[in-house]
Structure formats: C-alpha cells, structure tokens
Coordinates of C-alpha atoms in Angstrom, one line a residue:
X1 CA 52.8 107.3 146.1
X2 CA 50.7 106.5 143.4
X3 CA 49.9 108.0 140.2
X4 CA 46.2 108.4 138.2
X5 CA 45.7 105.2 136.3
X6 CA 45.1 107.9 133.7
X7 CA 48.7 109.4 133.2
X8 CA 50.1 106.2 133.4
X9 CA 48.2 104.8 130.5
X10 CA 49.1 108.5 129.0
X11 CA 52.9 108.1 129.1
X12 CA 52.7 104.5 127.6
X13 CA 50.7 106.2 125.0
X14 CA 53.5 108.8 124.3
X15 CA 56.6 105.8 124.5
X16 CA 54.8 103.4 122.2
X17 CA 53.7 106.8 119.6
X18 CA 57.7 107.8 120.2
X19 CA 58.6 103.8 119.5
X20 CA 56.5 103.7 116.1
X21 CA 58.5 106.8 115.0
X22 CA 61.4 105.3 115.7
X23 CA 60.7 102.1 113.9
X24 CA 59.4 104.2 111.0
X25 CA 62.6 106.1 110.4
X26 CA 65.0 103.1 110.9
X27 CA 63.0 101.4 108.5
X28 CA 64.4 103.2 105.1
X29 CA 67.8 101.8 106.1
X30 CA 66.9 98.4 106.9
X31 CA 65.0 98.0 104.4
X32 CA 67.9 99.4 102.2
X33 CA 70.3 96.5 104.0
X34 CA 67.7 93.9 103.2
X35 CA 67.4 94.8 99.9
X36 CA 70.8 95.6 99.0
X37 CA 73.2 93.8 101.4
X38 CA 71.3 90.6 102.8
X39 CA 69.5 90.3 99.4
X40 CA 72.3 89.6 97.0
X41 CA 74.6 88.3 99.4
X42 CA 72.1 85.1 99.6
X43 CA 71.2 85.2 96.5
X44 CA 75.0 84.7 95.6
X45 CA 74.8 81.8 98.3
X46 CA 72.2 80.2 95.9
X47 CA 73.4 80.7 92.7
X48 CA 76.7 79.4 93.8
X49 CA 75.2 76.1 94.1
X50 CA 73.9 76.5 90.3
X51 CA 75.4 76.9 87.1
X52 CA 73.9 80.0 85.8
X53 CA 74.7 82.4 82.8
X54 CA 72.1 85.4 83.4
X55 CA 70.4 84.7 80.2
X56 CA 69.6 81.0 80.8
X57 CA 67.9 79.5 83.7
X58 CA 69.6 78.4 86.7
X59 CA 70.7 74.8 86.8
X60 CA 71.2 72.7 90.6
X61 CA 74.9 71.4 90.2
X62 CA 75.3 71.2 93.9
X63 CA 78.8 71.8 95.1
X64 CA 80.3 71.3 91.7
X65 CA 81.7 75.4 91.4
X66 CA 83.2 75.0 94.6
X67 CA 85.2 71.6 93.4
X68 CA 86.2 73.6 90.8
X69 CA 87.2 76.8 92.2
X70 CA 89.0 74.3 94.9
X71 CA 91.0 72.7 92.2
X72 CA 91.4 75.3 89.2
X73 CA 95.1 76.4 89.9
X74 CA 94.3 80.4 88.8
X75 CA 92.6 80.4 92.2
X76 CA 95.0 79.3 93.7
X77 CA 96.9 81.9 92.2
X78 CA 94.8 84.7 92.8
X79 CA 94.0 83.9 96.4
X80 CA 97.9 84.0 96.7
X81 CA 98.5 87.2 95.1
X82 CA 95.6 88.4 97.1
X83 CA 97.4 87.5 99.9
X84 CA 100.9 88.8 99.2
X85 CA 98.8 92.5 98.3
X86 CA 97.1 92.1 102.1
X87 CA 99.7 90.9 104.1
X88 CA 102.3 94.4 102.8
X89 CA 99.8 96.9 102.5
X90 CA 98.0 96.5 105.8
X91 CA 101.2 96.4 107.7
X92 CA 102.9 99.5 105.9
X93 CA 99.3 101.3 105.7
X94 CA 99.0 100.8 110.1
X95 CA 102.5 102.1 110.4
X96 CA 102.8 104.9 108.2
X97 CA 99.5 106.2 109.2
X98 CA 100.3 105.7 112.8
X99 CA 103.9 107.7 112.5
X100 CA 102.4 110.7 110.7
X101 CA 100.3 110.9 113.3
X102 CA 102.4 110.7 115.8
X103 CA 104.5 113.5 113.8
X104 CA 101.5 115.5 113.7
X105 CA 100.1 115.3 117.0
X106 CA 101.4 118.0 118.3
X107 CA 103.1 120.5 116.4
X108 CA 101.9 124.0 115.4
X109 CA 99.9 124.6 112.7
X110 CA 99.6 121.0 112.6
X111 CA 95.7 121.2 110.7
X112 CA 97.8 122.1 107.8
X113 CA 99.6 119.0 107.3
X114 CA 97.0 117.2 108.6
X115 CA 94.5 118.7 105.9
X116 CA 97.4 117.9 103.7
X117 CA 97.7 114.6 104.4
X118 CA 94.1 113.5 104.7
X119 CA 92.9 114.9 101.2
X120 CA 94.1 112.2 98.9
X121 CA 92.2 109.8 100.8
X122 CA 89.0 111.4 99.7
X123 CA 89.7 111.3 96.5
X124 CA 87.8 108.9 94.0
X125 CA 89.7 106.0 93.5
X126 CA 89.7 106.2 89.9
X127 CA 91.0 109.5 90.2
X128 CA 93.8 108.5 92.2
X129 CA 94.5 105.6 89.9
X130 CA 95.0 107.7 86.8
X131 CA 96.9 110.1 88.3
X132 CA 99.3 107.2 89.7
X133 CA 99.4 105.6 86.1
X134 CA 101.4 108.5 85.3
X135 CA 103.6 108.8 88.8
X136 CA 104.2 105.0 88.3
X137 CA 105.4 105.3 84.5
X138 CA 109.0 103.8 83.9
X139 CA 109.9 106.2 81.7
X140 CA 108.7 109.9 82.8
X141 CA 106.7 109.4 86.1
X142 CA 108.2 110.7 89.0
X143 CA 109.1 108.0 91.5
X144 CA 111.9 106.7 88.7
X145 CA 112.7 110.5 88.1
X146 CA 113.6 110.4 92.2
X147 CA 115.1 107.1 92.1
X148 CA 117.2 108.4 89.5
X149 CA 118.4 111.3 91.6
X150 CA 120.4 108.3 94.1
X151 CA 121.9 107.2 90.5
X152 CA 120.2 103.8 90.1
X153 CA 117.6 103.0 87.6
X154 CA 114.0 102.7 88.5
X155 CA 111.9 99.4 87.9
X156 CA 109.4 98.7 85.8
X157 CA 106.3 99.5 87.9
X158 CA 103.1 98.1 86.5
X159 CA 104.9 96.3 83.1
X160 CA 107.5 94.3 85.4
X161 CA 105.5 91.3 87.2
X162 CA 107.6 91.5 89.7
X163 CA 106.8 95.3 90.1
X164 CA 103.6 95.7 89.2
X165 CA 101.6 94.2 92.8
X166 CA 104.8 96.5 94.7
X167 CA 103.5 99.7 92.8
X168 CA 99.6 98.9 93.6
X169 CA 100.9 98.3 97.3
X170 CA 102.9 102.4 96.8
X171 CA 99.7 103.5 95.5
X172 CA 97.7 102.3 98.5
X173 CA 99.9 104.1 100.9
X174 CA 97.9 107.3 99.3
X175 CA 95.1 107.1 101.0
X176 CA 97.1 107.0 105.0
X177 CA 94.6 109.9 105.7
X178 CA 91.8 108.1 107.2
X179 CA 94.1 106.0 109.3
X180 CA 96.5 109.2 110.2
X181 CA 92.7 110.8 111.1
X182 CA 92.1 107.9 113.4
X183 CA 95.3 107.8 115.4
X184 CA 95.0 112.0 115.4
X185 CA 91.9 111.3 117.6
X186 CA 93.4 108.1 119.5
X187 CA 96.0 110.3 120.3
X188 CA 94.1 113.2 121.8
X189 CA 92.2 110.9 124.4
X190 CA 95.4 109.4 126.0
X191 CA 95.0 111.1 129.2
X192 CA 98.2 113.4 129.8
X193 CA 98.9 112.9 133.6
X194 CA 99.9 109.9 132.8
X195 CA 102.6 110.8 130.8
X196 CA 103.7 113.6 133.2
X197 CA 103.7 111.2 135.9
X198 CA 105.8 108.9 133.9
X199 CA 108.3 112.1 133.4
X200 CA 108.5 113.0 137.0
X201 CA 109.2 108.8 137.4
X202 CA 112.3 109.7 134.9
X203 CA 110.6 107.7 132.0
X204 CA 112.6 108.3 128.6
X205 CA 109.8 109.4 125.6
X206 CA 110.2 106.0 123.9
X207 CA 109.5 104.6 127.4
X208 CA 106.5 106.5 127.8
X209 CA 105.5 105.7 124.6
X210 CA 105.5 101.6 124.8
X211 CA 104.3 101.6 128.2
X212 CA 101.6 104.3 127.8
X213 CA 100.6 105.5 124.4
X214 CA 100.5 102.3 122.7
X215 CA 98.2 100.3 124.8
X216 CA 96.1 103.0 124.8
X217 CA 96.5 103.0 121.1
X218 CA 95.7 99.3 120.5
X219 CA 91.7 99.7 119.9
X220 CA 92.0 102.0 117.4
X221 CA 95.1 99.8 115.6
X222 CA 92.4 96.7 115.8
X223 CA 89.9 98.3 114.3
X224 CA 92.1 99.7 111.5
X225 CA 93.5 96.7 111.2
X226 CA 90.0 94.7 110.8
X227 CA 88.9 97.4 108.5
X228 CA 91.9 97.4 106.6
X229 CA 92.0 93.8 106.2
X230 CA 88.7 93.7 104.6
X231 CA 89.0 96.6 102.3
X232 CA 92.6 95.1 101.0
X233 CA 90.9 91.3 100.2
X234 CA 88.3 93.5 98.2
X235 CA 90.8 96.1 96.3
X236 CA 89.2 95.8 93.2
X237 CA 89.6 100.1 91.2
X238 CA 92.9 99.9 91.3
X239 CA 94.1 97.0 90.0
X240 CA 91.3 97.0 87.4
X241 CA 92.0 100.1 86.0
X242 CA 96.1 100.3 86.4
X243 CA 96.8 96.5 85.4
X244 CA 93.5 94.5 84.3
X245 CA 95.3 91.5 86.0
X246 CA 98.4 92.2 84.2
X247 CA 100.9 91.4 83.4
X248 CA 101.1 88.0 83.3
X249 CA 98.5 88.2 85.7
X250 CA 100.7 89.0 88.4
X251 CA 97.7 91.6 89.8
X252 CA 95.0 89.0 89.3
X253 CA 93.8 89.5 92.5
X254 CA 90.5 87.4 93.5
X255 CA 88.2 90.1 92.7
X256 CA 89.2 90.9 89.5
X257 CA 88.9 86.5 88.8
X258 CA 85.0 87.2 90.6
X259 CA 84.6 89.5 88.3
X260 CA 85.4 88.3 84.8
X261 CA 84.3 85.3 85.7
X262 CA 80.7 87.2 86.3
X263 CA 80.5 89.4 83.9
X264 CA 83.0 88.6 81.4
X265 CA 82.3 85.2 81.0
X266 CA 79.0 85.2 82.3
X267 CA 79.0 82.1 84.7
X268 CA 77.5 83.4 87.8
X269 CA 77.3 80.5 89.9
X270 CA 81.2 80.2 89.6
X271 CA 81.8 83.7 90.6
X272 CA 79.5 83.5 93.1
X273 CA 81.2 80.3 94.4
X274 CA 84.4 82.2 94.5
X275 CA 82.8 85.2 96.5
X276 CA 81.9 83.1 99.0
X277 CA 85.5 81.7 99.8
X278 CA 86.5 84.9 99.8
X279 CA 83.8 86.0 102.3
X280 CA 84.6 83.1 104.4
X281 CA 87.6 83.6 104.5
X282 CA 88.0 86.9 105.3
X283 CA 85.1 86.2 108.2
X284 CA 87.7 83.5 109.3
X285 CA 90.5 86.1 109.5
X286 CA 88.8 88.6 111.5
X287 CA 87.1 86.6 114.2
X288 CA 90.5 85.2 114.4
X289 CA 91.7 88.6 114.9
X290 CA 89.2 89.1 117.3
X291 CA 90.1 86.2 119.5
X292 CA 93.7 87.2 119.5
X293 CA 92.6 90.4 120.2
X294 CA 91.7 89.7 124.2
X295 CA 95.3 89.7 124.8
X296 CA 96.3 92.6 123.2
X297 CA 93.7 95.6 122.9
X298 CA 94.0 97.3 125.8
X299 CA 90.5 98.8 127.2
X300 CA 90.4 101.1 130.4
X301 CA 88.6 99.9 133.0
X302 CA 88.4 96.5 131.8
X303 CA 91.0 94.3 133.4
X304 CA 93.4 91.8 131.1
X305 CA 92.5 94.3 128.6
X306 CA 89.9 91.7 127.7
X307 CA 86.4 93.0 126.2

C-alpha cells in the first residue's frame, strides 16, 4: 500500500518541526554545560600549564606546576589525608545507609522514620556544619556528654589531630538520607516470590538475604558507591568551615590546598595543576570501579551479571 507523496512529505514536516523544538529546549542546558562545566574545566587544563596570578598575564611554563605539585611534600600530604577521609566515610556511609534501610523497609509507619532520617541530608551544608561545631565540642557538645555516660572521657574532636578528620568522617554520616532513600527504593523492586520461594525451600532470612537481596542490591551499592567516591575526594564545606585545614593541618584535604593555593595565594596555574591530579585521579578510580564492577553488579536478564 502506498501512501500520497503529499502526507509523507507532511509527516517529515511535522518530525523535523518536532526535532527543532526539541533541539531548542535542550539547548539552554547545554549551553549551560558548555559554559559552565566544559568551559572552566579546560580552561583549568590551560592555565595549569602556565603560571598565572589573575592580575598578571599568563606565563607558558609547561609542565613545571605539575613537577611541583609531584614533589612538594604538602601534596603528598593532602592527597593522603584525602585518602584516609575517602576510604572511612564511603564504607561506613554504604553501610549505615544500607542497614537503616533495611530497618525501615518494612515496618509500620515507617514514612516517619524515613522522613526522619532523610531530612538532615537536605540541609545546607553549612548549616549542618555549625550545628556540628557545637555537637563536636570537647567540652559541652553532646557526643562527649554521651561518651561520658559509659564513664570514659571524650576526645578532642576538631582540636586533637588525631580527632579532628574522625569527627569530619561522624559528621558525614549525617547526611545517610539520600543513600537510606536509595536502598528504600532498591528494596521495593526485589521481586517477592523470590523470597517466598526461598522460604518454602527452608532458606533462613540471612540466607535469603545474601543469596537474593543483595545481588539485587548491588547496582544501586555501585552507583552509590561511584557517587560517593566523588563527592568524598571533593568534601570541601565542611572541613573549611569546621577546621580551615587545622590543626596542624591534619584536615588539609586536597581541596582545601586547591583552594588557598587559588585564591589565597593567587597562583592559578598551580591550583589548577593540582585539580587536574585530582580529576584524574578520581576518573582513574571509578573506571576502575567500573571494570571491577562486571563481576559483581548483578543485572536481571543479563547473564554474568555483566553490563
């Protein structure tokens, strides 16, 4: 059967119209990426090959910034702090978010807890830091007051170096929300026959629960995990406003260094030499993560739970 040449030449008319309309309302956002994503994120990539103070034109100095950042020890430091913040918050963030989840799943009136629960992570950052400035005090904040309960003395959080990175890491826990949010709605799509059939097999709940609910948990643990390893590499509110770096730069994490050195110190191309490590390294980490993934992130209907 074939149709007019007329309505045919008709309906392209309407799908490239509806096309254009398309392109024209995607086109704010894009344009916003270019501008404010792409855009400084290669400018950075310039400038790091320069030495540059914003008041004074940039200067070529090739891969100088990048000897230096490779060699200067408080790098080294901070990337290592950086590292020590990661590698305990991410962990304890997953699995604290994941077991009130599980808690809340399915108990009654559970939208209570869960509204509960999920607040503080909506609350500004600075916010949340002021207020634990005062939960964190040694002498009349209330984590000491309930250590002090068990009859041993509370540390020094924030003045003690030793301390201070272990109460950014507390604070950090009090935003679970998001994740607990997450793992509320990875829960509810784990199909239930499957755990009734596992019953009727004489499956024990923690059986059921390694052999069915957490493989079908695993996507949403990678992608908090990939989100949560990025956001931890980039904590920058927290530590700026509870510590500054301090004390003894114990919470000199890499973002604070990026960001004295850019607009504390004003050397521009050395920050942005020392954003780009960061951003290749954290790039590193996640397709990392992503390769490892293929053996671990289960997805239905894909076999080897492979992507």
């Amino acid at each position: 059967m074939r149709f007019p040449t007329s309505r045919l030449s008709k309906s392209r008319s309407i799908q490239r119209r509806e096309a254009l309309y398309g392109l024209l309302f995607i086109c704010p956002a894009v344009l916003g990426m270019l501008i404010f994503n792409l855009g400084p994120i290669l400018a950075a990539l310039v400038f790091s090959f320069t030495k540059y103070s914003i008041i004074t034109k940039p200067k070529w100095t090739g891969l100088a910034n990048y000897q230096k950042a490779f060699t200067e020890e408080l790098v080294a430091q901070s990337f290592g702090i950086t590292a020590y913040y990661v590698l305990v918050s991410v962990p304890l963030g997953i699995g604290l978010a994941f077991a009130v989840a599980l808690l809340l799943n399915r108990i009654k009136g559970a939208y209570i807890y869960r509204t509960a629960f999920y607040v503080p992570s909506v609350v500004p950052t600075v916010a949340s830091a002021v207020i634990w400035l005062v939960i964190l005090n040694p002498s009349v904040g209330l984590v000491n007051y309930l250590i002090s309960l068990f009859g041993v003395k509370g540390p020094g959080w924030l003045i003690d170096p030793d301390w201070a990175t272990p109460g950014l890491i507390l604070m950090s826990l009090w935003s679970i929300g998001t994740g607990m949010v997450l793992y509320l709605a990875g829960l509810q799509s784990v199909p239930e026959h499957l755990h009734e059939a596992a019953e009727i097999d004489g499956a024990r709940a923690w059986r059921r629960f390694f052999a069915i609910t957490l493989p079908m948990m695993t996507p949403t643990l990678f992608f908090h995990l990939v989100m949560g390893l990025i956001a931890s590499f980039q904590a920058f509110n927290a530590p700026f406003i509870m510590t500054r770096g301090g004390p003894v730069n114990s919470t000199y994490y890499i973002s604070l260094l990026i960001y004295d050195n850019a607009f504390r110190y004003f050397k521009m191309g050395y920050a942005s030499a020392t954003a780009w490590m960061l951003f290749i390294l954290v790039l590193l980490l996640t397709f990392l993560i992503l390769k490892t993934s293929r053996s671990w992130v289960y997805y239905e209907g894909r076999t080897g739970g492979r992507f």
